[in-house]
Amino acid sequence: MTDQMRRITLARRPSGAPVPEDFALQTGPVPAPGADEVLIEVTHLSLDPYMRGRMDDVKSYAPSVGLGETMTGQGVGRVLTSNFDGLAPGDTVTGITGWASHAVLAGAETRKLDPDMPPSTALGVLGMPGFTGWVGLTEYGAMKAGETLVVGAATGPVGSMVGQLARLAGLRTVAIAGGEEKCRLAQEVFGFDAAIDHRAHEDARSLRKAVAEAAPDGVDIYWENVGGKLLEAVMPLMNTHGRIPLCGTIAWYGGVAGDGIDHLPGVWRSILVKRLKISGLIVFDHWDRFPEFITEVAPKVADGQITYLEDVADGLENAPAAFIAMLKGGNTGKQIVRL
Ligand SMILES: NC(=O)c1ccc[n+]([C@@H]2O[C@H](COP(=O)([O-])OP(=O)(O)OC[C@H]3O[C@@H](n4cnc5c(N)ncnc54)[C@H](OP(=O)(O)O)[C@@H]3O)[C@@H](O)[C@H]2O)c1
């Protein structure tokens, strides 16, 4: 065990897309666990798009990170010291460790991991993002075999879970992803029926034409991960009584661009005319269903029916660069940092 703890803190609030100067690497003593707490040595850290929102000082569904505080996030690690019944040194657990080499957590707020699964899966396919896809489709998708689903950020941990669950349920699945390589992976690794490179389409109209060709019977479920050009492209293709689980709007995380507002009347009217059902989804509202998700999906991951991709950056000091890149599509699969 090293005697120093390293952590990445929020040095200043970003304006638009984050830059390296918004983060700082700090070193200090390793904290000691109190009653019912455990000290963890972090081995894997999750980088997620929602963290961009936590860097702003705005009221949201979760508190912001304060200036000088450790960036928030989930990690996986080994228990070094335990004052909690049920966890012993050497156990592998997951919890909200923050972007740090060590964390002291309440034992009750950690989850002991299945030693048969790679630990990093607890951050992606079998963690919060995979669960988001599963619970959103279960609660709001109302999937029927033969329908068509479209999803953006399709090779990421949410999009790939959504696409694979829809395929297994007998839907036609259309991926929208950034670049030819991600489109190839969407089809060859995740089994999407069609994949469209949004970067190859300058505007929503051109992208819409490609989606219309890939979804000749219209779109019954648009899983919204992105907003921006994708939303504008897909909205007019929605079938009557279509469903839109609204999971994320990453195209706007650097600030809402004009195109989101200018075209609102058209988007709004589509909801009326097509009687669409749009459901805002915050995964934290559904944690009670997490055990059900693991029971249903973990065996499918173990036997390869559901697969996943991970993009691994090495070293805590490289977390800011990996995070900045991920927000621009630089990741291929779940973005992990290995410590
Ligand atoms: N509501 C909730 O509770 C909840 C929970 C988890 C995640 N989410 C949301 O779900 C979405 C996906 O999350 P994830 O963890 O699976 O992330 P991810 O796919 O690993 O990473 C983000 C991806 O977004 C795509 N992207 C970024 N900017 C874009 C743009 N301007 N236009 C089109 N695509 C863009 C990029 O993929 P391409 O290169 O393929 O475009 C990038 O790789 C995010 O919006 C996230 O905030 C919501």
mmCIF file of C-alpha atoms and ligand atoms in Angstrom:
data_model
loop_
_atom_site.group_PDB
_atom_site.id
_atom_site.type_symbol
_atom_site.label_atom_id
_atom_site.label_comp_id
_atom_site.label_asym_id
_atom_site.label_seq_id
_atom_site.Cartn_x
_atom_site.Cartn_y
_atom_site.Cartn_z
ATOM 1 C CA MET A 1 0.000 0.000 0.000
ATOM 2 C CA THR A 2 1.295 3.453 -0.904
ATOM 3 C CA ASP A 3 1.151 6.031 1.878
ATOM 4 C CA GLN A 4 -0.113 8.817 -0.372
ATOM 5 C CA MET A 5 -3.579 9.329 -1.783
ATOM 6 C CA ARG A 6 -3.892 10.993 -5.184
ATOM 7 C CA ARG A 7 -7.086 12.618 -6.381
ATOM 8 C CA ILE A 8 -8.315 14.761 -9.243
ATOM 9 C CA THR A 9 -10.156 17.858 -8.114
ATOM 10 C CA LEU A 10 -12.272 20.467 -9.871
ATOM 11 C CA ALA A 11 -9.909 23.429 -10.213
ATOM 12 C CA ARG A 12 -12.383 25.745 -11.956
ATOM 13 C CA ARG A 13 -15.770 25.556 -13.613
ATOM 14 C CA PRO A 14 -15.605 24.947 -17.362
ATOM 15 C CA SER A 15 -17.133 27.280 -19.833
ATOM 16 C CA GLY A 16 -18.420 25.023 -22.621
ATOM 17 C CA ALA A 17 -16.311 21.930 -23.219
ATOM 18 C CA PRO A 18 -13.945 21.124 -20.307
ATOM 19 C CA VAL A 19 -10.191 21.668 -20.772
ATOM 20 C CA PRO A 20 -7.234 20.193 -18.802
ATOM 21 C CA GLU A 21 -6.863 23.392 -16.715
ATOM 22 C CA ASP A 22 -10.303 22.748 -15.182
ATOM 23 C CA PHE A 23 -8.789 19.850 -13.218
ATOM 24 C CA ALA A 24 -5.946 19.521 -10.693
ATOM 25 C CA LEU A 25 -4.047 16.520 -9.341
ATOM 26 C CA GLN A 26 -3.654 16.689 -5.558
ATOM 27 C CA THR A 27 -1.695 14.451 -3.229
ATOM 28 C CA GLY A 28 -2.252 13.907 0.484
ATOM 29 C CA PRO A 29 -2.333 11.303 3.233
ATOM 30 C CA VAL A 30 -4.444 8.172 2.849
ATOM 31 C CA PRO A 31 -7.511 8.595 5.090
ATOM 32 C CA ALA A 32 -8.337 6.103 7.840
ATOM 33 C CA PRO A 33 -11.727 4.388 7.983
ATOM 34 C CA GLY A 34 -14.031 5.006 10.968
ATOM 35 C CA ALA A 35 -16.725 2.794 12.457
ATOM 36 C CA ASP A 36 -18.587 0.710 9.841
ATOM 37 C CA GLU A 37 -16.334 2.100 7.101
ATOM 38 C CA VAL A 38 -13.827 0.535 4.725
ATOM 39 C CA LEU A 39 -10.657 1.861 3.108
ATOM 40 C CA ILE A 40 -10.488 0.972 -0.584
ATOM 41 C CA GLU A 41 -7.594 1.046 -3.016
ATOM 42 C CA VAL A 42 -9.226 2.017 -6.294
ATOM 43 C CA THR A 43 -8.327 -0.140 -9.307
ATOM 44 C CA HIS A 44 -10.831 1.115 -11.907
ATOM 45 C CA LEU A 45 -12.655 4.381 -12.251
ATOM 46 C CA SER A 46 -15.710 5.122 -14.373
ATOM 47 C CA LEU A 47 -15.884 8.226 -16.562
ATOM 48 C CA ASP A 48 -19.458 9.162 -17.470
ATOM 49 C CA PRO A 49 -21.053 12.010 -19.437
ATOM 50 C CA TYR A 50 -23.195 13.091 -16.436
ATOM 51 C CA MET A 51 -20.002 14.282 -14.714
ATOM 52 C CA ARG A 52 -19.916 17.260 -17.076
ATOM 53 C CA GLY A 53 -23.154 18.512 -15.497
ATOM 54 C CA ARG A 54 -21.695 18.131 -11.983
ATOM 55 C CA MET A 55 -18.917 20.569 -12.916
ATOM 56 C CA ASP A 56 -21.457 23.410 -13.290
ATOM 57 C CA ASP A 57 -22.818 25.358 -10.352
ATOM 58 C CA VAL A 58 -26.461 24.834 -11.263
ATOM 59 C CA LYS A 59 -29.385 23.203 -9.503
ATOM 60 C CA SER A 60 -29.989 19.740 -10.923
ATOM 61 C CA TYR A 61 -31.119 16.303 -9.811
ATOM 62 C CA ALA A 62 -27.762 15.840 -8.044
ATOM 63 C CA PRO A 63 -25.403 18.287 -6.273
ATOM 64 C CA SER A 64 -22.512 19.924 -8.134
ATOM 65 C CA VAL A 65 -18.879 19.230 -7.312
ATOM 66 C CA GLY A 66 -17.474 22.141 -5.300
ATOM 67 C CA LEU A 67 -14.308 23.948 -6.391
ATOM 68 C CA GLY A 68 -11.318 22.099 -4.920
ATOM 69 C CA GLU A 69 -13.386 18.984 -4.259
ATOM 70 C CA THR A 70 -12.631 15.552 -5.703
ATOM 71 C CA MET A 71 -14.442 14.890 -8.985
ATOM 72 C CA THR A 72 -17.366 12.606 -8.283
ATOM 73 C CA GLY A 73 -17.676 9.153 -9.787
ATOM 74 C CA GLN A 74 -17.986 5.459 -9.291
ATOM 75 C CA GLY A 75 -14.997 3.209 -8.873
ATOM 76 C CA VAL A 76 -14.049 -0.370 -8.204
ATOM 77 C CA GLY A 77 -11.362 -1.328 -5.750
ATOM 78 C CA ARG A 78 -9.875 -3.718 -3.234
ATOM 79 C CA VAL A 79 -10.670 -3.404 0.442
ATOM 80 C CA LEU A 80 -7.457 -2.617 2.344
ATOM 81 C CA THR A 81 -8.945 -2.145 5.831
ATOM 82 C CA SER A 82 -12.439 -3.011 6.969
ATOM 83 C CA ASN A 83 -14.359 -1.885 10.049
ATOM 84 C CA PHE A 84 -17.556 -3.213 8.488
ATOM 85 C CA ASP A 85 -19.022 -6.665 9.138
ATOM 86 C CA GLY A 86 -19.344 -8.531 5.848
ATOM 87 C CA LEU A 87 -16.303 -7.036 4.104
ATOM 88 C CA ALA A 88 -12.734 -8.186 4.592
ATOM 89 C CA PRO A 89 -9.370 -7.042 3.224
ATOM 90 C CA GLY A 90 -8.980 -8.339 -0.333
ATOM 91 C CA ASP A 91 -12.685 -8.135 -1.214
ATOM 92 C CA THR A 92 -13.485 -6.330 -4.460
ATOM 93 C CA VAL A 93 -16.227 -3.739 -4.145
ATOM 94 C CA THR A 94 -17.773 -0.862 -6.053
ATOM 95 C CA GLY A 95 -18.970 2.468 -4.707
ATOM 96 C CA ILE A 96 -18.763 6.232 -5.164
ATOM 97 C CA THR A 97 -15.020 6.567 -4.753
ATOM 98 C CA GLY A 98 -14.537 9.783 -6.726
ATOM 99 C CA TRP A 99 -11.569 10.266 -9.057
ATOM 100 C CA ALA A 100 -9.057 9.091 -6.469
ATOM 101 C CA SER A 101 -6.548 6.379 -5.724
ATOM 102 C CA HIS A 102 -8.163 5.588 -2.349
ATOM 103 C CA ALA A 103 -11.544 6.092 -0.782
ATOM 104 C CA VAL A 104 -13.107 5.657 2.628
ATOM 105 C CA LEU A 105 -16.699 4.547 2.192
ATOM 106 C CA ALA A 106 -19.482 3.430 4.494
ATOM 107 C CA GLY A 107 -19.439 -0.349 4.119
ATOM 108 C CA ALA A 108 -23.218 -0.334 3.615
ATOM 109 C CA GLU A 109 -22.814 1.949 0.584
ATOM 110 C CA THR A 110 -20.530 -0.440 -1.253
ATOM 111 C CA ARG A 111 -21.455 -3.512 -3.275
ATOM 112 C CA LYS A 112 -19.317 -6.626 -3.176
ATOM 113 C CA LEU A 113 -18.603 -7.889 -6.692
ATOM 114 C CA ASP A 114 -18.947 -11.330 -8.210
ATOM 115 C CA PRO A 115 -15.330 -12.578 -8.408
ATOM 116 C CA ASP A 116 -16.176 -14.444 -11.640
ATOM 117 C CA MET A 117 -16.805 -11.234 -13.628
ATOM 118 C CA PRO A 118 -14.072 -8.771 -14.659
ATOM 119 C CA PRO A 119 -14.278 -5.951 -12.046
ATOM 120 C CA SER A 120 -14.575 -3.199 -14.661
ATOM 121 C CA THR A 121 -17.931 -4.614 -15.854
ATOM 122 C CA ALA A 122 -19.426 -3.237 -12.627
ATOM 123 C CA LEU A 123 -18.882 0.230 -14.117
ATOM 124 C CA GLY A 124 -20.334 -0.440 -17.574
ATOM 125 C CA VAL A 125 -22.345 -3.332 -18.923
ATOM 126 C CA LEU A 126 -23.266 -4.581 -15.421
ATOM 127 C CA GLY A 127 -23.172 -1.191 -13.752
ATOM 128 C CA MET A 128 -24.982 2.121 -13.895
ATOM 129 C CA PRO A 129 -24.921 2.604 -17.715
ATOM 130 C CA GLY A 130 -26.034 -0.946 -18.562
ATOM 131 C CA PHE A 131 -28.722 -0.712 -15.910
ATOM 132 C CA THR A 132 -29.869 2.612 -17.395
ATOM 133 C CA GLY A 133 -30.475 0.939 -20.758
ATOM 134 C CA TRP A 134 -32.246 -2.039 -19.210
ATOM 135 C CA VAL A 135 -34.468 -0.114 -16.816
ATOM 136 C CA GLY A 136 -35.332 2.587 -19.366
ATOM 137 C CA LEU A 137 -36.452 0.049 -21.943
ATOM 138 C CA THR A 138 -38.307 -1.987 -19.338
ATOM 139 C CA GLU A 139 -40.120 1.010 -17.856
ATOM 140 C CA TYR A 140 -40.665 3.194 -20.906
ATOM 141 C CA GLY A 141 -39.863 1.257 -24.085
ATOM 142 C CA ALA A 142 -42.971 -0.975 -24.366
ATOM 143 C CA MET A 143 -40.997 -2.971 -26.953
ATOM 144 C CA LYS A 144 -42.847 -5.220 -29.395
ATOM 145 C CA ALA A 145 -41.194 -7.676 -31.764
ATOM 146 C CA GLY A 146 -41.144 -6.334 -35.313
ATOM 147 C CA GLU A 147 -40.887 -2.688 -34.244
ATOM 148 C CA THR A 148 -37.915 -0.441 -35.035
ATOM 149 C CA LEU A 149 -35.616 1.193 -32.476
ATOM 150 C CA VAL A 150 -33.062 3.923 -33.194
ATOM 151 C CA VAL A 151 -30.321 4.885 -30.730
ATOM 152 C CA GLY A 152 -27.386 7.335 -30.884
ATOM 153 C CA ALA A 153 -24.030 6.940 -29.076
ATOM 154 C CA ALA A 154 -24.745 3.340 -30.063
ATOM 155 C CA THR A 155 -21.398 1.763 -29.204
ATOM 156 C CA GLY A 156 -21.312 3.305 -25.710
ATOM 157 C CA PRO A 157 -22.426 1.358 -22.653
ATOM 158 C CA VAL A 158 -25.999 2.727 -22.653
ATOM 159 C CA GLY A 159 -26.568 2.604 -26.415
ATOM 160 C CA SER A 160 -25.072 -0.858 -26.871
ATOM 161 C CA MET A 161 -27.196 -2.280 -24.029
ATOM 162 C CA VAL A 162 -30.325 -0.710 -25.523
ATOM 163 C CA GLY A 163 -29.540 -2.038 -28.995
ATOM 164 C CA GLN A 164 -28.773 -5.554 -27.818
ATOM 165 C CA LEU A 165 -31.865 -5.833 -25.586
ATOM 166 C CA ALA A 166 -34.049 -4.581 -28.445
ATOM 167 C CA ARG A 167 -32.495 -7.067 -30.879
ATOM 168 C CA LEU A 168 -33.033 -9.918 -28.407
ATOM 169 C CA ALA A 169 -36.682 -8.789 -28.123
ATOM 170 C CA GLY A 170 -37.069 -9.076 -31.913
ATOM 171 C CA LEU A 171 -36.924 -5.409 -32.926
ATOM 172 C CA ARG A 172 -35.132 -3.970 -35.930
ATOM 173 C CA THR A 173 -32.259 -1.931 -34.496
ATOM 174 C CA VAL A 174 -30.614 1.097 -36.072
ATOM 175 C CA ALA A 175 -27.413 2.543 -34.611
ATOM 176 C CA ILE A 176 -26.227 6.115 -35.034
ATOM 177 C CA ALA A 177 -22.548 6.433 -34.172
ATOM 178 C CA GLY A 178 -19.573 8.685 -34.843
ATOM 179 C CA GLY A 179 -17.283 7.389 -37.593
ATOM 180 C CA GLU A 180 -16.979 4.360 -39.850
ATOM 181 C CA GLU A 181 -15.194 2.217 -37.278
ATOM 182 C CA LYS A 182 -17.886 2.695 -34.630
ATOM 183 C CA CYS A 183 -20.528 1.878 -37.270
ATOM 184 C CA ARG A 184 -18.693 -1.335 -38.121
ATOM 185 C CA LEU A 185 -18.507 -2.264 -34.422
ATOM 186 C CA ALA A 186 -22.198 -1.455 -33.960
ATOM 187 C CA GLN A 187 -23.118 -4.058 -36.555
ATOM 188 C CA GLU A 188 -20.385 -6.663 -36.087
ATOM 189 C CA VAL A 189 -20.046 -6.622 -32.294
ATOM 190 C CA PHE A 190 -23.492 -5.492 -31.134
ATOM 191 C CA GLY A 191 -25.617 -6.906 -33.969
ATOM 192 C CA PHE A 192 -27.398 -3.716 -35.028
ATOM 193 C CA ASP A 193 -29.279 -4.253 -38.309
ATOM 194 C CA ALA A 194 -28.004 -0.943 -39.676
ATOM 195 C CA ALA A 195 -25.528 1.724 -38.575
ATOM 196 C CA ILE A 196 -25.288 5.358 -39.654
ATOM 197 C CA ASP A 197 -22.278 7.629 -39.212
ATOM 198 C CA HIS A 198 -23.625 10.982 -38.011
ATOM 199 C CA ARG A 199 -20.293 12.614 -38.857
ATOM 200 C CA ALA A 200 -20.880 11.830 -42.545
ATOM 201 C CA HIS A 201 -24.036 13.984 -42.508
ATOM 202 C CA GLU A 202 -23.614 17.704 -42.274
ATOM 203 C CA ASP A 203 -27.169 18.492 -41.287
ATOM 204 C CA ALA A 204 -30.269 16.888 -39.821
ATOM 205 C CA ARG A 205 -32.006 16.635 -43.193
ATOM 206 C CA SER A 206 -29.227 14.519 -44.687
ATOM 207 C CA LEU A 207 -29.029 12.359 -41.554
ATOM 208 C CA ARG A 208 -32.828 11.944 -41.639
ATOM 209 C CA LYS A 209 -32.664 10.556 -45.171
ATOM 210 C CA ALA A 210 -30.164 7.919 -44.039
ATOM 211 C CA VAL A 211 -32.260 7.000 -40.982
ATOM 212 C CA ALA A 212 -35.396 6.769 -43.138
ATOM 213 C CA GLU A 213 -33.619 4.297 -45.439
ATOM 214 C CA ALA A 214 -32.436 2.231 -42.473
ATOM 215 C CA ALA A 215 -35.896 2.327 -40.860
ATOM 216 C CA PRO A 216 -38.283 1.824 -43.810
ATOM 217 C CA ASP A 217 -41.264 1.155 -41.518
ATOM 218 C CA GLY A 218 -40.640 4.290 -39.441
ATOM 219 C CA VAL A 219 -39.326 4.537 -35.879
ATOM 220 C CA ASP A 220 -41.302 3.146 -32.941
ATOM 221 C CA ILE A 221 -38.704 3.793 -30.240
ATOM 222 C CA TYR A 222 -36.097 6.534 -30.372
ATOM 223 C CA TRP A 223 -33.760 6.122 -27.414
ATOM 224 C CA GLU A 224 -32.520 9.657 -26.868
ATOM 225 C CA ASN A 225 -28.876 9.797 -25.778
ATOM 226 C CA VAL A 226 -27.766 12.798 -27.787
ATOM 227 C CA GLY A 227 -30.229 15.576 -28.761
ATOM 228 C CA GLY A 228 -28.883 18.028 -31.376
ATOM 229 C CA LYS A 229 -28.878 16.922 -35.003
ATOM 230 C CA LEU A 230 -29.961 13.372 -34.118
ATOM 231 C CA LEU A 231 -33.171 14.484 -32.440
ATOM 232 C CA GLU A 232 -34.091 16.692 -35.370
ATOM 233 C CA ALA A 233 -33.322 13.911 -37.818
ATOM 234 C CA VAL A 234 -35.360 11.211 -36.097
ATOM 235 C CA MET A 235 -38.380 13.114 -34.733
ATOM 236 C CA PRO A 236 -40.269 13.419 -38.038
ATOM 237 C CA LEU A 237 -39.754 9.682 -38.666
ATOM 238 C CA MET A 238 -41.532 8.633 -35.472
ATOM 239 C CA ASN A 239 -44.559 6.391 -35.925
ATOM 240 C CA THR A 240 -47.851 7.219 -34.254
ATOM 241 C CA HIS A 241 -47.757 6.192 -30.579
ATOM 242 C CA GLY A 242 -43.956 6.010 -30.700
ATOM 243 C CA ARG A 243 -41.943 6.138 -27.482
ATOM 244 C CA ILE A 244 -38.891 8.248 -26.647
ATOM 245 C CA PRO A 245 -37.050 7.339 -23.443
ATOM 246 C CA LEU A 246 -35.152 10.607 -22.894
ATOM 247 C CA CYS A 247 -31.903 9.490 -21.346
ATOM 248 C CA GLY A 248 -29.320 12.096 -22.332
ATOM 249 C CA THR A 249 -28.583 15.101 -24.541
ATOM 250 C CA ILE A 250 -24.805 14.939 -24.785
ATOM 251 C CA ALA A 251 -24.699 17.158 -27.887
ATOM 252 C CA TRP A 252 -25.778 20.008 -25.602
ATOM 253 C CA TYR A 253 -23.633 19.296 -22.522
ATOM 254 C CA GLY A 254 -21.314 22.180 -23.361
ATOM 255 C CA GLY A 255 -24.346 24.519 -23.346
ATOM 256 C CA VAL A 256 -27.591 24.371 -25.344
ATOM 257 C CA ALA A 257 -26.837 25.364 -28.902
ATOM 258 C CA GLY A 258 -29.218 27.499 -30.917
ATOM 259 C CA ASP A 259 -30.333 24.561 -33.033
ATOM 260 C CA GLY A 260 -32.052 23.021 -30.015
ATOM 261 C CA ILE A 261 -34.228 26.084 -29.566
ATOM 262 C CA ASP A 262 -34.818 27.215 -33.161
ATOM 263 C CA HIS A 263 -36.519 24.016 -34.141
ATOM 264 C CA LEU A 264 -38.483 23.436 -30.966
ATOM 265 C CA PRO A 265 -41.881 24.245 -32.547
ATOM 266 C CA GLY A 266 -41.437 21.470 -35.129
ATOM 267 C CA VAL A 267 -40.307 18.971 -32.506
ATOM 268 C CA TRP A 268 -43.128 19.982 -30.168
ATOM 269 C CA ARG A 269 -45.765 19.617 -32.855
ATOM 270 C CA SER A 270 -44.529 16.113 -33.778
ATOM 271 C CA ILE A 271 -45.268 15.054 -30.189
ATOM 272 C CA LEU A 272 -48.867 16.186 -30.600
ATOM 273 C CA VAL A 273 -49.503 14.895 -34.093
ATOM 274 C CA LYS A 274 -47.934 11.477 -33.481
ATOM 275 C CA ARG A 275 -49.215 11.171 -29.861
ATOM 276 C CA LEU A 276 -45.654 10.404 -28.772
ATOM 277 C CA LYS A 277 -44.801 9.322 -25.288
ATOM 278 C CA ILE A 278 -41.593 10.972 -24.067
ATOM 279 C CA SER A 279 -40.313 9.814 -20.690
ATOM 280 C CA GLY A 280 -37.549 11.589 -18.830
ATOM 281 C CA LEU A 281 -35.287 8.953 -17.321
ATOM 282 C CA ILE A 282 -33.005 9.364 -14.308
ATOM 283 C CA VAL A 283 -31.468 6.040 -13.412
ATOM 284 C CA PHE A 284 -31.192 6.908 -9.711
ATOM 285 C CA ASP A 285 -35.004 6.791 -9.428
ATOM 286 C CA HIS A 286 -34.899 3.076 -10.202
ATOM 287 C CA TRP A 287 -32.135 1.629 -8.014
ATOM 288 C CA ASP A 288 -34.608 -0.734 -6.343
ATOM 289 C CA ARG A 289 -34.687 -2.689 -9.632
ATOM 290 C CA PHE A 290 -30.894 -3.120 -9.800
ATOM 291 C CA PRO A 291 -30.921 -6.681 -8.308
ATOM 292 C CA GLU A 292 -33.533 -7.687 -10.925
ATOM 293 C CA PHE A 293 -31.280 -6.291 -13.652
ATOM 294 C CA ILE A 294 -28.275 -8.267 -12.404
ATOM 295 C CA THR A 295 -30.333 -11.466 -12.138
ATOM 296 C CA GLU A 296 -31.594 -11.078 -15.709
ATOM 297 C CA VAL A 297 -28.610 -9.583 -17.519
ATOM 298 C CA ALA A 298 -25.482 -10.967 -15.779
ATOM 299 C CA PRO A 299 -26.075 -14.529 -17.113
ATOM 300 C CA LYS A 300 -26.525 -13.083 -20.627
ATOM 301 C CA VAL A 301 -23.198 -11.249 -20.306
ATOM 302 C CA ALA A 302 -21.529 -14.383 -18.940
ATOM 303 C CA ASP A 303 -22.732 -16.510 -21.882
ATOM 304 C CA GLY A 304 -22.020 -13.828 -24.500
ATOM 305 C CA GLN A 305 -25.633 -13.052 -25.518
ATOM 306 C CA ILE A 306 -24.908 -9.505 -24.400
ATOM 307 C CA THR A 307 -21.453 -8.193 -25.079
ATOM 308 C CA TYR A 308 -19.577 -4.969 -24.362
ATOM 309 C CA LEU A 309 -16.609 -2.835 -25.334
ATOM 310 C CA GLU A 310 -14.348 -0.963 -22.950
ATOM 311 C CA ASP A 311 -11.901 1.847 -23.645
ATOM 312 C CA VAL A 312 -9.239 1.833 -20.950
ATOM 313 C CA ALA A 313 -7.009 4.807 -20.085
ATOM 314 C CA ASP A 314 -4.085 4.050 -17.791
ATOM 315 C CA GLY A 315 -3.282 6.185 -14.740
ATOM 316 C CA LEU A 316 -5.379 8.549 -12.626
ATOM 317 C CA GLU A 317 -3.457 11.520 -14.053
ATOM 318 C CA ASN A 318 -4.904 10.684 -17.490
ATOM 319 C CA ALA A 319 -8.538 10.782 -16.308
ATOM 320 C CA PRO A 320 -9.141 14.435 -17.319
ATOM 321 C CA ALA A 321 -7.854 13.878 -20.878
ATOM 322 C CA ALA A 322 -9.917 10.699 -21.264
ATOM 323 C CA PHE A 323 -13.009 12.507 -19.944
ATOM 324 C CA ILE A 324 -12.530 15.483 -22.276
ATOM 325 C CA ALA A 325 -12.106 13.103 -25.230
ATOM 326 C CA MET A 326 -15.161 11.015 -24.286
ATOM 327 C CA LEU A 327 -17.452 14.035 -24.404
ATOM 328 C CA LYS A 328 -16.369 14.509 -28.033
ATOM 329 C CA GLY A 329 -16.766 10.850 -29.002
ATOM 330 C CA GLY A 330 -13.112 9.890 -28.490
ATOM 331 C CA ASN A 331 -14.062 6.712 -26.604
ATOM 332 C CA THR A 332 -14.980 3.406 -28.176
ATOM 333 C CA GLY A 333 -17.066 1.617 -25.566
ATOM 334 C CA LYS A 334 -17.319 2.241 -21.849
ATOM 335 C CA GLN A 335 -14.610 4.691 -20.754
ATOM 336 C CA ILE A 336 -12.668 3.288 -17.832
ATOM 337 C CA VAL A 337 -9.525 4.522 -16.102
ATOM 338 C CA ARG A 338 -7.269 1.786 -14.739
ATOM 339 C CA LEU A 339 -5.202 2.855 -11.756
HETATM 340 N N1 LIG B 1 -30.552 9.627 -17.563
HETATM 341 C C1 LIG B 1 -29.713 8.852 -16.932
HETATM 342 O O1 LIG B 1 -29.938 8.422 -15.800
HETATM 343 C C2 LIG B 1 -28.434 8.464 -17.626
HETATM 344 C C3 LIG B 1 -27.586 7.472 -17.124
HETATM 345 C C4 LIG B 1 -26.437 7.123 -17.856
HETATM 346 C C5 LIG B 1 -26.154 7.790 -19.045
HETATM 347 N N2 LIG B 1 -27.003 8.760 -19.486
HETATM 348 C C6 LIG B 1 -26.768 9.440 -20.770
HETATM 349 O O2 LIG B 1 -26.737 8.465 -21.789
HETATM 350 C C7 LIG B 1 -25.920 8.929 -22.860
HETATM 351 C C8 LIG B 1 -24.887 7.867 -23.201
HETATM 352 O O3 LIG B 1 -24.075 7.629 -22.060
HETATM 353 P P1 LIG B 1 -22.868 6.589 -22.097
HETATM 354 O O4 LIG B 1 -22.360 6.465 -20.724
HETATM 355 O O5 LIG B 1 -23.300 5.361 -22.818
HETATM 356 O O6 LIG B 1 -21.792 7.410 -22.949
HETATM 357 P P2 LIG B 1 -20.826 6.993 -24.165
HETATM 358 O O7 LIG B 1 -21.682 6.552 -25.292
HETATM 359 O O8 LIG B 1 -19.748 6.111 -23.714
HETATM 360 O O9 LIG B 1 -20.077 8.361 -24.490
HETATM 361 C C9 LIG B 1 -20.644 9.439 -25.038
HETATM 362 C C10 LIG B 1 -20.822 9.315 -26.571
HETATM 363 O O10 LIG B 1 -21.717 10.327 -26.993
HETATM 364 C C11 LIG B 1 -21.522 10.548 -28.365
HETATM 365 N N3 LIG B 1 -21.560 11.983 -28.655
HETATM 366 C C12 LIG B 1 -20.917 12.964 -28.005
HETATM 367 N N4 LIG B 1 -21.211 14.162 -28.581
HETATM 368 C C13 LIG B 1 -22.042 13.899 -29.597
HETATM 369 C C14 LIG B 1 -22.697 14.713 -30.558
HETATM 370 N N5 LIG B 1 -22.548 16.049 -30.594
HETATM 371 N N6 LIG B 1 -23.485 14.125 -31.480
HETATM 372 C C15 LIG B 1 -23.650 12.783 -31.473
HETATM 373 N N7 LIG B 1 -23.064 11.956 -30.575
HETATM 374 C C16 LIG B 1 -22.262 12.518 -29.649
HETATM 375 C C17 LIG B 1 -20.167 9.956 -28.738
HETATM 376 O O11 LIG B 1 -20.419 8.771 -29.484
HETATM 377 P P3 LIG B 1 -20.317 8.763 -31.094
HETATM 378 O O12 LIG B 1 -18.880 8.996 -31.408
HETATM 379 O O13 LIG B 1 -20.817 7.430 -31.464
HETATM 380 O O14 LIG B 1 -21.191 9.871 -31.567
HETATM 381 C C18 LIG B 1 -19.568 9.599 -27.387
HETATM 382 O O15 LIG B 1 -18.705 8.496 -27.496
HETATM 383 C C19 LIG B 1 -25.327 10.254 -22.394
HETATM 384 O O16 LIG B 1 -26.115 11.312 -22.904
HETATM 385 C C20 LIG B 1 -25.457 10.187 -20.886
HETATM 386 O O17 LIG B 1 -25.500 11.451 -20.282
HETATM 387 C C21 LIG B 1 -28.106 9.109 -18.807
#
